[in-house]
Amino acid sequence: MRAGIVGLGRMGRTHAENIVNNIPSIKLVAACSIFEEELIYAKENLLVEETYTDFESMIDNANLDLVLVVAGAEVRPSMVKYAIEKGVHTFAEKPLGLTISEIEEVVEVIEKNKDKTKFQLGFMRRFDEDYLYAKEIIDNGDIGEITYIRAYGIDPSSGLDTFVKFAKNSNSGGLYHDMSIHDIDVIRWLTGREFKRVWATGANFARPELDNVGELETGIAQAQLDNGIMVHLVAGRNAPHGYQVETEIMGTKGWLRIAPVPEKNMVTIFDNNGVKRHCSASFPERFKQAFINELSHFVKCIKENKEPKVTAYDGLIATKVALTCKKSLEENKIIEI
Amino acid sequence: MRAGIVGLGRMGRTHAENIVNNIPSIKLVAACSIFEEELIYAKENLLVEETYTDFESMIDNANLDLVLVVAGAEVRPSMVKYAIEKGVHTFAEKPLGLTISEIEEVVEVIEKNKDKTKFQLGFMRRFDEDYLYAKEIIDNGDIGEITYIRAYGIDPSSGLDTFVKFAKNSNSGGLYHDMSIHDIDVIRWLTGREFKRVWATGANFARPELDNVGELETGIAQAQLDNGIMVHLVAGRNAPHGYQVETEIMGTKGWLRIAPVPEKNMVTIFDNNGVKRHCSASFPERFKQAFINELSHFVKCIKENKEPKVTAYDGLIATKVALTCKKSLEENKIIEI
Amino acid sequence: MRAGIVGLGRMGRTHAENIVNNIPSIKLVAACSIFEEELIYAKENLLVEETYTDFESMIDNANLDLVLVVAGAEVRPSMVKYAIEKGVHTFAEKPLGLTISEIEEVVEVIEKNKDKTKFQLGFMRRFDEDYLYAKEIIDNGDIGEITYIRAYGIDPSSGLDTFVKFAKNSNSGGLYHDMSIHDIDVIRWLTGREFKRVWATGANFARPELDNVGELETGIAQAQLDNGIMVHLVAGRNAPHGYQVETEIMGTKGWLRIAPVPEKNMVTIFDNNGVKRHCSASFPERFKQAFINELSHFVKCIKENKEPKVTAYDGLIATKVALTCKKSLEENKIIEI
Amino acid sequence: MRAGIVGLGRMGRTHAENIVNNIPSIKLVAACSIFEEELIYAKENLLVEETYTDFESMIDNANLDLVLVVAGAEVRPSMVKYAIEKGVHTFAEKPLGLTISEIEEVVEVIEKNKDKTKFQLGFMRRFDEDYLYAKEIIDNGDIGEITYIRAYGIDPSSGLDTFVKFAKNSNSGGLYHDMSIHDIDVIRWLTGREFKRVWATGANFARPELDNVGELETGIAQAQLDNGIMVHLVAGRNAPHGYQVETEIMGTKGWLRIAPVPEKNMVTIFDNNGVKRHCSASFPERFKQAFINELSHFVKCIKENKEPKVTAYDGLIATKVALTCKKSLEENKIIEI
């Protein structure tokens, strides 16, 4: 299956290298970027046949079966619409756009073309083996009815200074849209329920200067789902030990904790500091297999003409909840969704 | 040091047996109860010299250095005031009363007599070795500034049916006053800060009948402290594996988790279910040494004429926060404290 | 790179499916087996172009760059020699044969042809990320000099009955050759040292009938390496919780434990049995990525004309040590190697 | 119950302070030592009524119900015999002496007087709650028949330099007699079986100078019990993280690991080194409650005229096995016991 990719930043390279090294069913033939060094990298390291600086040219000329849209969130809506309308199966990173209205437009185009062109959104956690294992236990009824979920999505402290620099010049979309969006999707997926109301609040103790640019180093939220399930979210950019993506599900008969310690591997170290485990340092490391699995799933859906598990609608709703968190933070009050 | 005790229910017996078996510096000489079987137990098992059915008689006649007030919360205020005014050093279980105003009166009496008569409240977690170890790490600055605290206080599922029966006829004071009060105190103690606003909510998935009696099987809260520290509380009566008292402290440089798994001991079991740890089943088991330590501390303060670490004022504030949680739950809104 | 495979039992299928699903750089074009159902499986599931019932025919006709020899240990020596002499790069499963002398012959042929034809032996643990991580820590000097190594290789109890049936009619080669051979290789690899003397002993408490067929349900050994490093081995077929491959390395400055609990994933389960982790159930599960990595390494060595990390000589030595353990067991005494 | 103690080194102080602070049923009234500072400590810190420099004087004059013999192993035999013959219940630290023959004499005296005078040996691990919990699981049959036991007794690296200095001038009795003796007793107690043959070996990688004084920094042994149970022992003085007393019991249906990580408490620390637990630093810390429990058990046996659980015979056998390990180490061969 011939694939192209647009955007070869950190996330784009993660996908591209997974395809080249780990996914025999996809052949990466074309890359598109506005940065020359990304195109050089694509030719030399990914060995793509063709490179483009214009997305529409790539879609029109490269004879692709599928395309990965990993460029910035501000250009994703138009790209996804173009590819879908040209009949190229499209995988896009989240979020699908920066505003609700532009995402709604994309959802509409996808919906209209869904019989002939497949779309999948990059909520890779649904393809992570830990999350799938937990989902199976829940669906078996082993933990009874879900009562409470706690979800952490916290980037490592090692990236905090870089983020502070970035935040002075750019817009992350806000902590909840940038980080909690995965947790919001996971909670919807695990429970089959929708968020109903939320109170979000945050603080900048390590880097008070983030106050000035409207960003958060740590943010939390408390929410209720439509059937009364209770939720706590913690998002942040200052986990001292690594990349802390942790999810706890309390049921009436049992609880699950996914990655309470984000173990890097199965090596335990005994030294003069005590007994320790090293931790995952980043999302490409933690979710390497999930990124591979989500693309394999997409290929399978294309081949078997099935609906991919993650839809554009899932992205729309997750964005709505994340933006409501942001509004709640700004107004410091409970907001209904 | 001659001691008396009033109230020999589960908590009273915990204290009494600790004194008899583990605290050489206290001699338990008198017991008071309105239940005859408790007095029989006191004579036969605790080997006390004298038993009383009237608290004031015990204080007037038993020549006590100190008294433990463990009887029901509705009678604690008058008992504590009587003992203090008679010059008997008094240790009382929490809460100090059921309403803010009656606790305020007790605080006033204690304050007035503090030069000659010592008082200590039963927030035993401040004397638990795990909590003390965490406090020392925090006070050393090893984890930087505290950003976020998560505190769970959840009774085991094994007691849920008993609680449901109890709740039909009695008043627990509400989940937050009954369970979260310890977490509230621990958070004040660890941070040196006060609660500012809170939103509490709850649900009864395992025992919906608790809705009818205004009780909760699981309740949560989100709060801010006066300097912006963020807090999540979870309280409940349905932990499938044991007695889950867990506290997480995120600092700008490190995090601590106290008892994420409430390990019963250091035995790991490998069997056809996987690899597991058994858990503490109850508060007398989990905090056995803390209960001993708090009384040893009280004796030491009496002997050395020092102020005990836990004051009646601490109890008053913790009750205020817990009752605010209850109000927030009832009104489903954020309330300022 | 065009590959063929001979032998499509459990181990052969593990390799074949990894190639088809996870290794884009290898194309599996041919399969050879004496069992018709294995060839049907190869055509239908692996989609190979050609199937053979005779190994030499496959080598002569299928135009292979490389071949995987996974058929039974009794036929491996002749197959490896044939493929190597015909200039087909060869990857073979361990052990390379059943006797020292036949393995020595194979080593000689490989050695003679090494300039033009590559060979690699299937000690996949050297390619496991946990073992590689430990090796890096050791090579950095972080744990000082190695003093003691403990290595467990124990199959799950779930396979015990199957093994007992198998053992009545077949020859596993003995517990040490079948199971400890990986541990022996890992110890040589981690330390760069050779085994010097060993005492092995075993017992059959769960299945005493294994005594009659000269097999062991659990066997242990104590050994010294040539520089005095001390070793404990435990091998077996009765781990109640899963597939227990665990290695401990004590150094003068630190210790490492690789997989003391063979965690299946990062999900912790809290239920009425306590708090538990589920475990890996088998070698294809535990070492899935290592099996992929070892083949990727072999392809890389072929392409870059480099010597693969695991040689036939490594297999020869590991077999010698394993067979010495067997002899020590039979004579119940310390034997020099 | 009036108690005296002889020997107030590290172990003596551990017992003495436990009595004074934690065991209401024993009153420590007399102390004996040949070191003046120990007697000053006893008067000032333990508040004993009387001090002695001569053991026999203490026994003759202090009107004791029981005595703790914690002085050096070379004087224990005569002291225990004297106290027992004078009718004073005697608790003695292990080992009961340095040679088999002198211990046999002590056992004989104790045996002759057992109807009127109680004796208990200080194998405190039998009173540790973790070991008792494991024993209960084993005795319930939950893990089936015991197949293999691994026991580690390793002092922390922090004491290694002190030990090296000590070893140049003194005799520890050898690593197995000093450290493994507890493991040997635990194995006898858990299995109800006796050691049959052993091969022991050791090495000094961190402190090669220990070779010159016939001491070991790390020693191991492999043994068989009389019914075929297999045993691995590791003893040492160089655990980088703390005091590693770990015991693993593999049964035909389940395994137990006691303290694979010797957790100091229930605090988990997340920092830039990873996620870690701090560890117990010493035997008085690790076994504090076991030391208290063993004395409480002794008092109970005296009061109820029952046989204490740990006999002098247990000490005799454990010493025999430990000395056989030493001989095996010296001759580097398997020795029958």
PDB file of C-alpha atoms in Angstrom, chain A residues 145-148 150 152 154 197-203 205-206 217-224 227-234 238-241 244 246 248 250-255 257 260 332-334, chain B residues 145-148 150 152 154 197-203 205-206 217-224 227-234 238-241 244 246 248 250-255 257 260 332-334:
ATOM      1  CA  GLU A 145     -19.555  -0.940  37.095  1.00  0.00           C
ATOM      2  CA  ILE A 146     -17.109   1.927  36.665  1.00  0.00           C
ATOM      3  CA  THR A 147     -17.412   4.450  39.496  1.00  0.00           C
ATOM      4  CA  TYR A 148     -14.388   6.682  39.159  1.00  0.00           C
ATOM      5  CA  ARG A 150      -8.323   9.170  37.344  1.00  0.00           C
ATOM      6  CA  TYR A 152      -2.706  11.647  34.346  1.00  0.00           C
ATOM      7  CA  ILE A 154       2.268  14.589  32.327  1.00  0.00           C
ATOM      8  CA  ARG A 197     -19.700  19.071  33.669  1.00  0.00           C
ATOM      9  CA  VAL A 198     -16.198  20.041  34.655  1.00  0.00           C
ATOM     10  CA  TRP A 199     -14.189  22.322  36.935  1.00  0.00           C
ATOM     11  CA  ALA A 200     -10.579  22.887  35.909  1.00  0.00           C
ATOM     12  CA  THR A 201      -7.829  24.750  37.715  1.00  0.00           C
ATOM     13  CA  GLY A 202      -4.064  25.045  37.422  1.00  0.00           C
ATOM     14  CA  ALA A 203      -0.856  26.439  38.866  1.00  0.00           C
ATOM     15  CA  PHE A 205       4.957  26.676  40.860  1.00  0.00           C
ATOM     16  CA  ALA A 206       8.070  25.572  38.983  1.00  0.00           C
ATOM     17  CA  GLU A 217       2.813  23.703  34.060  1.00  0.00           C
ATOM     18  CA  THR A 218       0.210  21.666  35.957  1.00  0.00           C
ATOM     19  CA  GLY A 219      -3.546  21.641  35.535  1.00  0.00           C
ATOM     20  CA  ILE A 220      -6.252  19.519  37.115  1.00  0.00           C
ATOM     21  CA  ALA A 221      -9.936  18.969  36.554  1.00  0.00           C
ATOM     22  CA  GLN A 222     -12.871  17.289  38.233  1.00  0.00           C
ATOM     23  CA  ALA A 223     -15.719  16.084  36.049  1.00  0.00           C
ATOM     24  CA  GLN A 224     -18.934  14.093  36.023  1.00  0.00           C
ATOM     25  CA  ASN A 227     -24.344   8.634  34.125  1.00  0.00           C
ATOM     26  CA  GLY A 228     -22.617   9.948  37.250  1.00  0.00           C
ATOM     27  CA  ILE A 229     -19.167   8.388  36.789  1.00  0.00           C
ATOM     28  CA  MET A 230     -16.671  10.672  38.509  1.00  0.00           C
ATOM     29  CA  VAL A 231     -13.411  11.815  36.927  1.00  0.00           C
ATOM     30  CA  HIS A 232     -10.168  13.431  38.023  1.00  0.00           C
ATOM     31  CA  LEU A 233      -7.692  14.671  35.425  1.00  0.00           C
ATOM     32  CA  VAL A 234      -4.141  15.832  36.010  1.00  0.00           C
ATOM     33  CA  ASN A 238       6.833  18.563  35.017  1.00  0.00           C
ATOM     34  CA  ALA A 239       7.079  14.863  35.874  1.00  0.00           C
ATOM     35  CA  PRO A 240      10.540  14.497  37.414  1.00  0.00           C
ATOM     36  CA  HIS A 241      10.990  10.813  36.570  1.00  0.00           C
ATOM     37  CA  GLN A 244       3.667   9.835  33.318  1.00  0.00           C
ATOM     38  CA  GLU A 246      -1.378   6.801  34.154  1.00  0.00           C
ATOM     39  CA  GLU A 248      -6.914   4.380  37.194  1.00  0.00           C
ATOM     40  CA  MET A 250     -12.296   2.086  40.051  1.00  0.00           C
ATOM     41  CA  GLY A 251     -15.162  -0.312  39.573  1.00  0.00           C
ATOM     42  CA  THR A 252     -17.666  -1.629  42.064  1.00  0.00           C
ATOM     43  CA  LYS A 253     -15.851  -4.996  42.149  1.00  0.00           C
ATOM     44  CA  GLY A 254     -12.252  -4.203  41.283  1.00  0.00           C
ATOM     45  CA  TRP A 255      -9.834  -1.472  40.303  1.00  0.00           C
ATOM     46  CA  ARG A 257      -4.205   0.980  37.353  1.00  0.00           C
ATOM     47  CA  PRO A 260       1.145   3.803  37.891  1.00  0.00           C
ATOM     48  CA  ASN A 332     -12.654  29.242  37.767  1.00  0.00           C
ATOM     49  CA  LYS A 333     -16.133  27.755  37.829  1.00  0.00           C
ATOM     50  CA  ILE A 334     -18.014  24.568  37.006  1.00  0.00           C
TER      51      ILE A 334
ATOM     52  CA  GLU B 145       7.476  23.173  46.276  1.00  0.00           C
ATOM     53  CA  ILE B 146       4.266  21.197  46.642  1.00  0.00           C
ATOM     54  CA  THR B 147       2.031  21.601  43.587  1.00  0.00           C
ATOM     55  CA  TYR B 148      -0.646  18.956  43.965  1.00  0.00           C
ATOM     56  CA  ARG B 150      -4.116  13.464  45.992  1.00  0.00           C
ATOM     57  CA  TYR B 152      -7.602   8.536  49.183  1.00  0.00           C
ATOM     58  CA  ILE B 154     -11.374   4.211  51.321  1.00  0.00           C
ATOM     59  CA  ARG B 197     -12.498  26.391  47.963  1.00  0.00           C
ATOM     60  CA  VAL B 198     -13.899  22.983  47.159  1.00  0.00           C
ATOM     61  CA  TRP B 199     -16.274  21.120  44.860  1.00  0.00           C
ATOM     62  CA  ALA B 200     -17.427  17.727  46.096  1.00  0.00           C
ATOM     63  CA  THR B 201     -19.527  15.112  44.342  1.00  0.00           C
ATOM     64  CA  GLY B 202     -20.389  11.476  44.890  1.00  0.00           C
ATOM     65  CA  ALA B 203     -22.117   8.373  43.576  1.00  0.00           C
ATOM     66  CA  PHE B 205     -23.056   2.493  42.005  1.00  0.00           C
ATOM     67  CA  ALA B 206     -22.556  -0.574  44.185  1.00  0.00           C
ATOM     68  CA  GLU B 217     -20.314   4.791  48.859  1.00  0.00           C
ATOM     69  CA  THR B 218     -17.774   6.899  46.957  1.00  0.00           C
ATOM     70  CA  GLY B 219     -17.248  10.655  47.093  1.00  0.00           C
ATOM     71  CA  ILE B 220     -14.641  12.880  45.503  1.00  0.00           C
ATOM     72  CA  ALA B 221     -13.607  16.490  45.814  1.00  0.00           C
ATOM     73  CA  GLN B 222     -11.388  18.999  44.093  1.00  0.00           C
ATOM     74  CA  ALA B 223      -9.959  21.847  46.138  1.00  0.00           C
ATOM     75  CA  GLN B 224      -7.529  24.727  46.087  1.00  0.00           C
ATOM     76  CA  ASN B 227      -1.491  29.478  48.039  1.00  0.00           C
ATOM     77  CA  GLY B 228      -2.798  27.687  44.954  1.00  0.00           C
ATOM     78  CA  ILE B 229      -1.809  24.110  45.813  1.00  0.00           C
ATOM     79  CA  MET B 230      -4.299  21.801  44.087  1.00  0.00           C
ATOM     80  CA  VAL B 231      -6.017  18.898  45.811  1.00  0.00           C
ATOM     81  CA  HIS B 232      -7.996  15.826  44.829  1.00  0.00           C
ATOM     82  CA  LEU B 233      -9.767  13.790  47.487  1.00  0.00           C
ATOM     83  CA  VAL B 234     -11.393  10.386  47.082  1.00  0.00           C
ATOM     84  CA  ASN B 238     -15.754   0.040  48.638  1.00  0.00           C
ATOM     85  CA  ALA B 239     -12.073  -0.808  48.123  1.00  0.00           C
ATOM     86  CA  PRO B 240     -12.102  -4.414  46.876  1.00  0.00           C
ATOM     87  CA  HIS B 241      -8.599  -5.288  48.060  1.00  0.00           C
ATOM     88  CA  GLN B 244      -6.806   2.087  50.845  1.00  0.00           C
ATOM     89  CA  GLU B 246      -3.028   6.576  49.895  1.00  0.00           C
ATOM     90  CA  GLU B 248       0.389  11.432  46.664  1.00  0.00           C
ATOM     91  CA  MET B 250       3.655  16.181  43.616  1.00  0.00           C
ATOM     92  CA  GLY B 251       6.395  18.722  44.090  1.00  0.00           C
ATOM     93  CA  THR B 252       8.238  20.783  41.542  1.00  0.00           C
ATOM     94  CA  LYS B 253      11.310  18.524  41.863  1.00  0.00           C
ATOM     95  CA  GLY B 254       9.939  15.150  42.938  1.00  0.00           C
ATOM     96  CA  TRP B 255       6.819  13.228  43.860  1.00  0.00           C
ATOM     97  CA  ARG B 257       3.372   8.277  46.997  1.00  0.00           C
ATOM     98  CA  PRO B 260      -0.149   3.329  46.611  1.00  0.00           C
ATOM     99  CA  ASN B 332     -23.253  20.486  43.547  1.00  0.00           C
ATOM    100  CA  LYS B 333     -21.272  23.714  43.330  1.00  0.00           C
ATOM    101  CA  ILE B 334     -17.919  25.190  44.300  1.00  0.00           C
TER     102      ILE B 334
END
